Every structure is written in C-alpha cells, then in structure tokens.
XYZ file of C-alpha atoms in Angstrom:
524
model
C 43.317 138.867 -226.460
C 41.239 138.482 -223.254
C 40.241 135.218 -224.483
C 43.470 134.008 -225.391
C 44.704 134.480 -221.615
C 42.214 132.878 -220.023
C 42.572 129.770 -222.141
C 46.213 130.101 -221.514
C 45.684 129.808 -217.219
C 42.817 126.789 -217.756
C 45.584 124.969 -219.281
C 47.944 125.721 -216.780
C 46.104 124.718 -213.920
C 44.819 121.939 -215.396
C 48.607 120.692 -215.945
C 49.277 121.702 -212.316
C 46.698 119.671 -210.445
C 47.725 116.181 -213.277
C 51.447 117.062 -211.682
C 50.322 117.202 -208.265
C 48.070 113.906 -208.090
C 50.990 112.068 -209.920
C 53.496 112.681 -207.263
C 51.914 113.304 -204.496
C 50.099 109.764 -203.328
C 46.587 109.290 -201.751
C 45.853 108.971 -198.430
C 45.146 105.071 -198.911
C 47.925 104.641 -199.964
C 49.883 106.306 -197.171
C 50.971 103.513 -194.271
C 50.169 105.154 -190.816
C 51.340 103.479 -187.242
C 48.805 103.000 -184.875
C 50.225 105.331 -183.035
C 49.408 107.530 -185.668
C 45.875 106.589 -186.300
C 45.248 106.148 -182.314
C 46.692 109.707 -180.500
C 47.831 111.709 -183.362
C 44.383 112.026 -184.827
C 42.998 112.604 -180.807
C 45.728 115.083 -179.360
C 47.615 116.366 -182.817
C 50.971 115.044 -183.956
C 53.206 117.099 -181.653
C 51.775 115.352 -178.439
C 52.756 112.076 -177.367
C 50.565 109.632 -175.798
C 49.036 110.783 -172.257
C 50.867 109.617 -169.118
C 49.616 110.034 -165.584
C 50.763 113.460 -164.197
C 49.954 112.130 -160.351
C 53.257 110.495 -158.652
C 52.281 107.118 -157.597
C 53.564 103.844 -155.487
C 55.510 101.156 -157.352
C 54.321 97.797 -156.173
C 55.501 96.177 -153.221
C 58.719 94.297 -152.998
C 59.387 91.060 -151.198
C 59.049 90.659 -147.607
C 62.421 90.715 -146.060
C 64.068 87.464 -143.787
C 62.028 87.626 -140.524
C 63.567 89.133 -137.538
C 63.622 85.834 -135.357
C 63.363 82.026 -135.344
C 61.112 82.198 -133.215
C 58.813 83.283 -130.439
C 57.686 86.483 -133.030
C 59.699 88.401 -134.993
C 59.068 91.299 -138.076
C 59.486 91.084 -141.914
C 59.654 94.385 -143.533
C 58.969 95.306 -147.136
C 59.112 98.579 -149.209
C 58.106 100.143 -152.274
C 59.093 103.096 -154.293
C 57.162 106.911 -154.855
C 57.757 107.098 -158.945
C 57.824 110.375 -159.275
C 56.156 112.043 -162.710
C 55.215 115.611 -161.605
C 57.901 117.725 -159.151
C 55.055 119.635 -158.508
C 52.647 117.013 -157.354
C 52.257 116.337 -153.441
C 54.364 112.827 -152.654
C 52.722 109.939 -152.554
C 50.294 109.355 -149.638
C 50.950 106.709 -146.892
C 54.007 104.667 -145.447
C 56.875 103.325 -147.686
C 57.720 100.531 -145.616
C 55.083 97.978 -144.262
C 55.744 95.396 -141.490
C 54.274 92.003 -141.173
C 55.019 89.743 -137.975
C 56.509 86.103 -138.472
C 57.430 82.778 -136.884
C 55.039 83.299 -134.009
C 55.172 79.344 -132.987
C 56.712 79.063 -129.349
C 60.610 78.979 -128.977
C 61.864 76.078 -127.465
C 62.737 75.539 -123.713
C 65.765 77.246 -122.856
C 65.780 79.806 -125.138
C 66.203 82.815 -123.233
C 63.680 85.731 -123.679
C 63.823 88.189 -126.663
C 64.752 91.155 -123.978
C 66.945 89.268 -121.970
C 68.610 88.291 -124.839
C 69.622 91.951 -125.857
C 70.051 93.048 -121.631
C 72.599 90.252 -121.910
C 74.518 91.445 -125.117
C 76.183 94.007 -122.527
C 77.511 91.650 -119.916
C 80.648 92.361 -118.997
C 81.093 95.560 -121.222
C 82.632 98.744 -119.380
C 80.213 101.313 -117.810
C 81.011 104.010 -115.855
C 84.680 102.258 -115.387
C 82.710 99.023 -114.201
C 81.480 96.002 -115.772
C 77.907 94.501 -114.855
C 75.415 91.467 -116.002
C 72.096 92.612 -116.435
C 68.583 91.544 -117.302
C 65.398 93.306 -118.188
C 64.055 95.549 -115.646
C 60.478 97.064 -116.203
C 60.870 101.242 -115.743
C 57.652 102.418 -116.347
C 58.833 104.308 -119.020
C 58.336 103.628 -122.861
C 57.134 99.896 -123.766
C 59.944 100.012 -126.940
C 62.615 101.401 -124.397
C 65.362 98.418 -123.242
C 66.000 99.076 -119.850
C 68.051 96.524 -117.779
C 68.845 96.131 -114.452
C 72.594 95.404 -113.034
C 72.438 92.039 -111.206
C 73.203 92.759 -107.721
C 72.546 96.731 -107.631
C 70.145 99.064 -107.283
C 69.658 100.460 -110.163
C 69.117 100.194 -113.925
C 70.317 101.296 -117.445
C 68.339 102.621 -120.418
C 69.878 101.403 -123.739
C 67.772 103.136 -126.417
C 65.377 101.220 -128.535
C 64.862 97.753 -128.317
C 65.186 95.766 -131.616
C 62.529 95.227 -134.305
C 60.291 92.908 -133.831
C 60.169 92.983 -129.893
C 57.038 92.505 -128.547
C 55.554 95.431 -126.226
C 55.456 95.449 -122.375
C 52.354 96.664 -122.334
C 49.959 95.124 -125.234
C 51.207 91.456 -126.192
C 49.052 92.452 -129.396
C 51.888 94.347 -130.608
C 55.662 94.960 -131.797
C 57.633 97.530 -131.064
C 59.446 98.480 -134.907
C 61.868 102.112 -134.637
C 60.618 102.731 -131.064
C 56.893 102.509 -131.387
C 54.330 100.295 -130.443
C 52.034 98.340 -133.504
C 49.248 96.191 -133.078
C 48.426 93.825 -134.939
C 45.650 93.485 -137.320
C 44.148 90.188 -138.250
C 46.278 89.861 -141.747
C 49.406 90.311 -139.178
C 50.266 93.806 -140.660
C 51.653 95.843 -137.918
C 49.996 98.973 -137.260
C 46.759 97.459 -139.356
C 43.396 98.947 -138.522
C 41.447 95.061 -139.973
C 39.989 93.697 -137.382
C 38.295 90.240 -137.167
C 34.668 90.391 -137.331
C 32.281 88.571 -135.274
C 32.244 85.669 -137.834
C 36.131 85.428 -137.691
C 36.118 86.752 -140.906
C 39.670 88.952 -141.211
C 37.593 92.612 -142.531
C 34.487 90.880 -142.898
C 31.356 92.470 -142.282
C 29.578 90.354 -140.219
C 27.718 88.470 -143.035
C 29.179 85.067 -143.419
C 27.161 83.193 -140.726
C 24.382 83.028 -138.318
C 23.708 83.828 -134.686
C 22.238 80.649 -132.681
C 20.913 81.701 -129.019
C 19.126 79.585 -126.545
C 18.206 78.992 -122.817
C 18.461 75.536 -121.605
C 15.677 74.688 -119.264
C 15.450 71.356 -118.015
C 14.693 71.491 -114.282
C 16.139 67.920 -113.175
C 18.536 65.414 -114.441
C 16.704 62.001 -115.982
C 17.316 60.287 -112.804
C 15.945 62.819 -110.491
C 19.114 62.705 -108.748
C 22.806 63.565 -109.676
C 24.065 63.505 -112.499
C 25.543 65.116 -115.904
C 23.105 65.909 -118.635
C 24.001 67.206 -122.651
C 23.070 70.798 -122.731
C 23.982 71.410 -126.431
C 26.252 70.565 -129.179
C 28.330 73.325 -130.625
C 29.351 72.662 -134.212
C 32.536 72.656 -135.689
C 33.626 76.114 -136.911
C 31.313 78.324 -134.334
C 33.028 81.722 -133.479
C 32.556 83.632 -130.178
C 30.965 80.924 -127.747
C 29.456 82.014 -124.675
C 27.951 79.659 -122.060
C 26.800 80.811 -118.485
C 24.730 79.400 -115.628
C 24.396 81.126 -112.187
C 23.033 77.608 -110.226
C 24.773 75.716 -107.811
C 25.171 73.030 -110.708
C 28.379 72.383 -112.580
C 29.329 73.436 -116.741
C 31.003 70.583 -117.869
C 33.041 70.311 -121.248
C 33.730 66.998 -123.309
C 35.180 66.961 -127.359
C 34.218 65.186 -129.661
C 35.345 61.629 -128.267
C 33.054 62.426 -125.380
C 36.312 62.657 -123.607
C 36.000 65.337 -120.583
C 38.279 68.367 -120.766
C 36.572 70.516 -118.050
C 34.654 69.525 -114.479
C 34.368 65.405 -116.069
C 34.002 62.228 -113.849
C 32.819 63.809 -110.936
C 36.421 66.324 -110.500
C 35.919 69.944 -110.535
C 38.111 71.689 -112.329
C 39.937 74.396 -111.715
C 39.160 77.863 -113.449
C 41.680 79.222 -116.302
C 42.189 78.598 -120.129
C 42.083 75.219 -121.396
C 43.281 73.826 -125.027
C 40.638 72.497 -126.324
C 39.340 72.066 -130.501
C 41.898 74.613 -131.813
C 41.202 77.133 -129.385
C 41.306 78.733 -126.142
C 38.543 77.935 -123.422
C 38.147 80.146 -120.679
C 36.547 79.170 -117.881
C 35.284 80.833 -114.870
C 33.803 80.422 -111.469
C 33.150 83.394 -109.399
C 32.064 83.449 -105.415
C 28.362 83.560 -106.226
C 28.294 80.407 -108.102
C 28.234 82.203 -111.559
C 30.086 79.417 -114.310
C 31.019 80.622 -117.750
C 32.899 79.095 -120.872
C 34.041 81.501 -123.377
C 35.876 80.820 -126.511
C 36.973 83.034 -129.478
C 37.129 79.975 -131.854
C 37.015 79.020 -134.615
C 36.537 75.127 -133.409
C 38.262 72.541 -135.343
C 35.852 69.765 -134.193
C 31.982 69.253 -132.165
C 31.790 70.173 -128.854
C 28.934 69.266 -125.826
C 28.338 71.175 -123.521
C 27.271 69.304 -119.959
C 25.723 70.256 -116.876
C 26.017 68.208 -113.861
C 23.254 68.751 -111.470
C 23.538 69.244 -107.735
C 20.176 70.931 -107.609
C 17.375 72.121 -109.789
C 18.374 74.112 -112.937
C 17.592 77.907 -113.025
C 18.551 78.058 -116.676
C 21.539 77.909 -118.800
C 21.949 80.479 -121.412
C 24.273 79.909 -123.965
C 25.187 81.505 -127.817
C 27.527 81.133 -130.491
C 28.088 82.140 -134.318
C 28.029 79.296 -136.910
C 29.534 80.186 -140.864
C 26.583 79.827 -143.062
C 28.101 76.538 -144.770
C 28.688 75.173 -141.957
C 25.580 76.204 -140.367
C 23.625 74.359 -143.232
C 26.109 70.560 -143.390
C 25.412 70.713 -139.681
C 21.276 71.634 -140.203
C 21.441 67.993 -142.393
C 23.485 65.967 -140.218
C 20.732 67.107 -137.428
C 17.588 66.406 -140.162
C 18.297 62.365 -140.040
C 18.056 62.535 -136.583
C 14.102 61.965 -134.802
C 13.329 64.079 -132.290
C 13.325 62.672 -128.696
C 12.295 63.130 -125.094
C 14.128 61.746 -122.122
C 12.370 59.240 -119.943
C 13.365 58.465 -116.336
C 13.648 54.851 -114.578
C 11.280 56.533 -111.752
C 9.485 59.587 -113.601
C 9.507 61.305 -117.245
C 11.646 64.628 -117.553
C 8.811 67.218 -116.147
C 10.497 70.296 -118.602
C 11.968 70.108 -121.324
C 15.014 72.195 -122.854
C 14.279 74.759 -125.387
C 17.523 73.189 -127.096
C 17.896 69.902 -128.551
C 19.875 67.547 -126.901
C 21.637 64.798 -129.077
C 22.073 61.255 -127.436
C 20.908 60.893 -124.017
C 21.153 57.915 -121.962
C 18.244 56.859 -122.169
C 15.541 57.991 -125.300
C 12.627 57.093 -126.529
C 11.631 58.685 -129.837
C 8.542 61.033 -129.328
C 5.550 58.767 -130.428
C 7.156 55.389 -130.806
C 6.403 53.181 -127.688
C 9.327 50.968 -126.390
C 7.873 48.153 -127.772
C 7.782 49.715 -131.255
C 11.427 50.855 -130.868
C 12.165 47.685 -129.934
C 11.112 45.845 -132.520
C 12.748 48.103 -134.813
C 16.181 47.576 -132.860
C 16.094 44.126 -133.018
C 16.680 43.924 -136.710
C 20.301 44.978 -136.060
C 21.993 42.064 -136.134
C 25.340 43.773 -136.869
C 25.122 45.272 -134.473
C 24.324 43.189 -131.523
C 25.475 39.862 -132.440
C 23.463 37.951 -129.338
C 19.916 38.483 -130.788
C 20.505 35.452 -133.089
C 20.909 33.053 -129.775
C 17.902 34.701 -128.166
C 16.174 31.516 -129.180
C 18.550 29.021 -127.719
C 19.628 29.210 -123.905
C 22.387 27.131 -123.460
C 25.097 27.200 -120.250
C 26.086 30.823 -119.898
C 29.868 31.980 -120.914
C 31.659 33.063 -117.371
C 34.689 35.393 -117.585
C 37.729 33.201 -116.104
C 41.235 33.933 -115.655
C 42.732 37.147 -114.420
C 44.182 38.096 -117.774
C 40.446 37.919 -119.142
C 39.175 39.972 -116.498
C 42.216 42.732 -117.025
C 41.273 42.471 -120.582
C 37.776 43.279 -120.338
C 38.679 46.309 -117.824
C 40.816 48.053 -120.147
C 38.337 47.209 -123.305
C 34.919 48.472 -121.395
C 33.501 51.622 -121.682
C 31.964 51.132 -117.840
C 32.998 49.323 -115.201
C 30.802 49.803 -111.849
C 29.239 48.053 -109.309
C 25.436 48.436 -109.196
C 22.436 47.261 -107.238
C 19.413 45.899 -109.159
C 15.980 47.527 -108.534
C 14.188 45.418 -110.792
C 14.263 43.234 -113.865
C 11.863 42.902 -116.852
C 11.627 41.264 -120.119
C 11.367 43.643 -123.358
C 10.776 41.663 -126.601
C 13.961 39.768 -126.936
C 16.018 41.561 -124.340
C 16.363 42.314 -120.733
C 16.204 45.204 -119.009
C 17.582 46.090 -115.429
C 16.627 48.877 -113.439
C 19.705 49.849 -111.711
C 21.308 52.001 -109.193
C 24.961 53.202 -109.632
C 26.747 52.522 -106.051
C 30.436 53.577 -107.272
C 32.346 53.750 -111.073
C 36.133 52.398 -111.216
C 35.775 53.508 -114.864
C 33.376 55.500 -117.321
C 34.640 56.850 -120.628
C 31.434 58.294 -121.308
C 29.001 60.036 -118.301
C 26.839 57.610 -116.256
C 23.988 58.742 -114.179
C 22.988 57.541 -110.224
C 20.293 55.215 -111.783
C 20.564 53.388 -115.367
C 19.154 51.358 -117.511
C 21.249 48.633 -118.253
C 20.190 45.936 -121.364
C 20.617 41.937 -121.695
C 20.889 41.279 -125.756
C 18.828 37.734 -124.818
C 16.253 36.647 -122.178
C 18.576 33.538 -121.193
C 19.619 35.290 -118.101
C 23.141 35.451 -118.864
C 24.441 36.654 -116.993
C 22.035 36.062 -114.142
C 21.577 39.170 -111.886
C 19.097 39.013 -108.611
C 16.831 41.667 -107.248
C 17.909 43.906 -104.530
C 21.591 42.185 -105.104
C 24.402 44.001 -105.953
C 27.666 42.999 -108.530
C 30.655 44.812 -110.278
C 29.972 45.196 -113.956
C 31.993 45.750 -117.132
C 29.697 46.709 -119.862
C 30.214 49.108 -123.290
C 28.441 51.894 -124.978
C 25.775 50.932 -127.861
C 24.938 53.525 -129.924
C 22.903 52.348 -133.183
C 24.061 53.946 -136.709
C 21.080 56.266 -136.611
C 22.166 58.031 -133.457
C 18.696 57.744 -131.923
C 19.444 55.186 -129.587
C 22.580 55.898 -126.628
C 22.572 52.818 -123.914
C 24.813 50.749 -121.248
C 24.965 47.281 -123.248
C 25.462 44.183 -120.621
C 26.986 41.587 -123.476
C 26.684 38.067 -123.201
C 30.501 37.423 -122.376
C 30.943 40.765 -120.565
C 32.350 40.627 -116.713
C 29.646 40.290 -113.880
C 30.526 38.968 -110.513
C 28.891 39.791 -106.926
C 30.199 42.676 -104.916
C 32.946 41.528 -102.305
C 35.777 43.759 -100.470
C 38.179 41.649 -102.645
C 37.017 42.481 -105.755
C 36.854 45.919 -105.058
C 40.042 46.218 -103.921
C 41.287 43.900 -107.070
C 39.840 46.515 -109.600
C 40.959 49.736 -108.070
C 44.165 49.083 -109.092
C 44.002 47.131 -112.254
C 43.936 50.204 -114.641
C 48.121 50.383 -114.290
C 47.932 46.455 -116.272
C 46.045 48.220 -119.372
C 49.599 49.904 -120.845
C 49.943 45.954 -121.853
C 46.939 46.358 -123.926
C 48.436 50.257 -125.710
C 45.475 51.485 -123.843
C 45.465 54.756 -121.319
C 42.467 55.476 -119.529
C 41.590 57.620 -116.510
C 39.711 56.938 -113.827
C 37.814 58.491 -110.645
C 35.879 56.386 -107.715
C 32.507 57.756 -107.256
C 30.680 57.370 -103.646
C-alpha cells in the first residue's frame, strides 16, 4: 500500500513540472526592454531610473536687445532654478546676468546718457512749477539721477537712473537696479576676471615672456644732437613701460617711422596719444623724469627714440611679448647681423645693452667698409647708377620749377648741408657732412651725416667747406643691415642762397598736386 502511494505522487509531480515547462516559456525566450535589462536588474522593478535630487540652473537664454545705440548700454539674460527636490536649498548664484554693449562713441550731438533722462522732465509740474534741468553731481549715490533746475539753486533726486548708465564715480562700471558693476574683461557686469599681465582675459600669466633692458649708450653717433633708436617693441607686447630721468627727450615713431610723440625737433606735450591700437601715456614731470606707458596689446612695431641734449644716464624700459609672437619676432631678428654704430668723427664709446635695428650709419661688426662695400655693390636693383659708374658723361641738372616741386614732395630729406670732406669708396662717394637746417625729413637725421654718391663721376659736384640745399631719399637694402641718406644721380643739389631758402620754405603747400601730405619743421 505504502508503495503504491508513493508511485502514485512520482507520477504526479512528474506530470506537474512537463505542465509547467510547456506553458510557462524560458527566460530566452522572454523579450526584455533595455530598460529592463539596464535599471530593473540594478535598483528592482518598482524603481524607475535615477534622476538628480539637487535643483539645478537651466541654461542661459539669449541676451536681451542692448540698452543703447550707443556710447554703452546693458544686455540682460536669465535662466531658470528647475526645481526637483522642495526640500533642497535653491539654486546658488544670480538668475539674471548682465553684459555691456555698443560701447563705440555716440556721435556729436548726441546729448549725454544722464542728461538725456534730467531732460525727460522738462517742463513737467513740480511743486506747482515747471523747470528744465540737467545733471547735477550730489555727492550722494553714483546710480542716483539727480538734476539740477536751470536757473535755481537747487536740485531734484529722481530715483534710480536707468540700466545701463555708467557710474559717476568708476567709468569701469554700470549702474543696473541702483548699484554699481564693474566690469570684468569678458564685459560681464559685476565679473571678478580680470586681464592678466599677458592680456589674457583669466589667464594666468603663462602665455608670454617678460623682456627687460637698460639702454646705455652715453652719446648720440655724431657726438652732438640728435635722435637715436633705443628699441623696437614688437607687435602684440602688453604692459610697456619706458622711463629715463636725463635731460634728453623719449621720442615715439610707428611703424612708418612716422613720429607720434617729441618728432622733428617739437616737444610734445604730455597726455594720451592714439597710437598702434592703444593708448600711450606720456609723462614729463618737473625733475626731468619722461615715461611712456601703454596697456596694449599693439597692433603694429613700435621704436622707441631718444633725442640727446646731453649724455645718457640710462633708459630703462620693459614689456610682455605672447610666446608666438615672441618667437616670429626672435626669426625676423635672426636674419639680421649684428652691428655697431660708427661716427663721422669718433666710434660710439658704449654700447646699449639692447639691440638697436637700423641706424644711420652701420657697419656690420667684423666686415670693414670696404668689404661691405663690395658686397653692396652687387645690388643693382637697387641702386640703378652703379651700372654708369664706368662712364662719366655730362651730369643730369634738375630744371624747371615743376621738377624741383616734384622732387620736394617725392624726397625723404631735403636740407641744406656744408661739406667737411669728400672721399672715394669703391664705386661710390662719400661726403662727410654737417646738417645746417632740414625743410623736410620723414625719417630722423642727425647734426652730421654721411651722405653717398652711387658713382665717382661727381654728379652732382659738391666742394669742400661749401654749402648747398639737398633733396636726397632713404636707402635701406632688403637685408635691413644697411640704413643711409642716398644723393641720386638726378636728385636736387644747388648752392645755398637767401632765395632758395626762402623758395623751399614754402613749397610743401604745392605737394597736395602730387596726393602727397607731409609735415615739416625748420631746424637751426
């Protein structure tokens, strides 16, 4: 019997587990999401998938029209707190953000942004009276508008001024609901970014390289008066300091050697000058003490000058270069040979710690004049007379008053000199000259020169101890290692006289015939 009911459950369990595997399929055959394989199997089918518990900022919406046309004005801009978690703290910082816009100047005659809104109540009851008013400074807070009745004695407070106004106080900033926010370098008012020594908005003062040096030369070439390079200042240096405490002059051209600052013999006076893309400042205190300074970033080279009155006690002078720029301008300077300065009456006794770039008058350091003058003579393109220097015929004289104009407007110098001495140098000749007075010089000329003859023709034909008005140009070879007066075979030479002096001082006004402007100073 016992045996009978045991059989009897074997066979019914054995039928159970056939039923169950017949309608009940296996779990490959069951399709799961990928929800289902991802979270269910991580967090258990009754959870869904996680979702950040913190509230948290929406991104930023668009900036908003800007405040004003121009003369600076504010864009705003919001975002949203989404909030997940009523419990959580709200989200940290400032929903709205301001940015300032359309700094460029307003045009003349537009009147100013807080005379503008002083003048929106003209002629609006006040008290029982109507006024005009303008903007009246009250000491009180820099977002305040107070205005001033035209004709009394005393003034109004209106509230707030509008968005967007700038401060009384700090021109850095805008006033936006009745505070004060400067302005960080990526124009967000009421940003802590500041621009780092580099110019680098945030940076950390990594991008480029600090160049420092003292410029010691004692004496001009001549070992008289005259302007001298101190240094070059690359394109895209930040934070340029220059500063001499002699009785000599800092002098400023750009990159067309064009004089922006104490050039052709005029001092300047001292304030901010517009000069490369940015702001020079320059000063001149009671004790002689001379200083450039300039935030930068320069959009193009700049030289530094000195012209001496007296011996140099050294000029100190520093500036930041980007490191990219710092290396394009480390090549540029590679193809260039070193030089030293020679005088017509004695070599430069000191030399400058800094590298100069195209004096007057250079020699390359171990190459004799004859050497460099052999090497010159090969350009042909460049001074077309060296092919005639073997054939003198009748020289070329300048005729005509309409040549002479011509020449005057097309010179780079135009002086009247007295010759020292004369010698022959390989193919060309050289005049020792002094510099008695300049009608014209677009580029700096010293008391004493060296002016060159591209032949040994005489022509033109200059005497000893004589002295003549000369129009002559600028040579300067491709290499940049040579920088001298060129006397051309055609160029202008005639004997001093009162009536040619008095002829050239005002011949400048003819040179708008020729679409030229130049500017010129009469040196004593």
């Amino acid at each position: 019997m016992l045996r009978s009911c045991r059989f009897i459950c074997h066979c019914l369990a054995t039928v159970c587990v056939l039923w169950i595997l017949k309608i009940v399929p296996s779990s490959s055959q069951v399709q799961r999401s990928h929800f289902q394989w991802g979270y269910v199997n991580r967090f258990g089918p009754e959870h869904s998938p996680p979702l950040s518990s913190r509230n948290e900022w929406s991104v930023w919406h668009s900036w908003s029209p800007c405040s004003r046309t121009c003369g600076g004005g504010a864009a705003v801009r919001i975002r949203t707190c989404q909030i997940r978690d009523q419990g959580s703290p709200m989200c940290p910082g400032e929903m709205r953000q301001y940015q300032i816009c359309n700094t460029q100047d307003c045009p003349s005659g537009v009147a100013d942004f807080r005379h503008f809104q002083c003048s929106a109540y003209n002629n609006k009851p006040l008290m029982g009276n109507y006024f005009r008013w303008v903007p009246f400074n009250s000491g009180q807070s820099d977002c305040e508008l107070s205005c001033l009745a035209e004709g009394q004695n005393f003034y109004y407070n209106f509230g707030r001024v509008l968005d967007g106004t700038s401060c009384r106080s700090d021109y850095d900033g805008l006033c936006i609901n009745g505070k004060c926010l400067k302005i960080g370098c990526d124009l967000i008012l009421g940003s802590e970014e500041k621009t780092d020594i580099c110019g680098v908005c945030g940076g950390k003062n990594t991008s480029c390289r600090h160049h420092h040096n003292i410029y010691t030369t004692k004496y001009p070439p001549s070992g008289l008066f005259g302007y001298n390079e101190v240094t070059l200042i690359p394109a895209g240096a930040t934070n340029i300091k220059v500063m001499d405490r002699s009785d000599n002059y800092l002098a400023l051209r750009n990159r067309n050697y064009h004089y922006v600052i104490n050039g052709n013999w005029a001092i300047s006076y001292p304030g901010v000058y517009n000069v490369a893309g940015t702001k020079v400042q320059y000063k001149r205190a009671a004790d002689n003490q001379e200083s450039f300074e300039a935030q930068g970033p320069t959009n193009e080279d700049l030289h530094i000058m000195v012209l001496f009155t007296e011996q140099n006690l050294g000029i100190e002078y520093e500036y930041w270069l980007p490191k990219d720029y710092d290396i394009q301008h480390q090549r540029d300077r590679s193809s260039l040979q070193d030089y030293e300065e020679v005088s017509p009456t004695h070599p430069s006794t000191t030399q400058s710690t800094a590298k100069t770039t195209a004096p007057r008058i250079t020699y390359p350091i171990q190459q004799q004049p004859q050497a460099r003058l052999q090497r010159e003579n090969t350009e042909s393109n460049q001074v077309k007379e060296s092919k005639e220097n073997s054939k003198c015929g009748k020289c070329n004289k300048v005729k005509g008053r309409q040549n002479k104009v011509k020449q005057y407007c097309q010179k780079d110098f135009v002086f009247r000199g007295r010759v020292f001495s004369k010698k022959t140098v390989g193919k060309e000749t050289c005049y020792d000259m002094q510099v008695m007075m300049t009608y014209k010089n677009n580029f700096p000329i010293l008391r004493r020169e060296y002016i060159w003859v591209p032949n040994t023709c005489d022509c033109p034909n200059m005497l000893e101890k004589r002295e003549y008005i000369i129009m002559a140009r600028r040579h300067v070879n491709y290499e940049h290692t040579l920088n001298r007066i060129l006397l051309e075979t055609h160029s202008f030479v005639r004997p001093y006289s009162p009536k040619e002096d008095k002829m050239l001082r005002d011949l400048h006004k003819e040179c708008v015939k020729y679409g030229i402007q130049i500017r010129t100073k009469q040196n004593h």
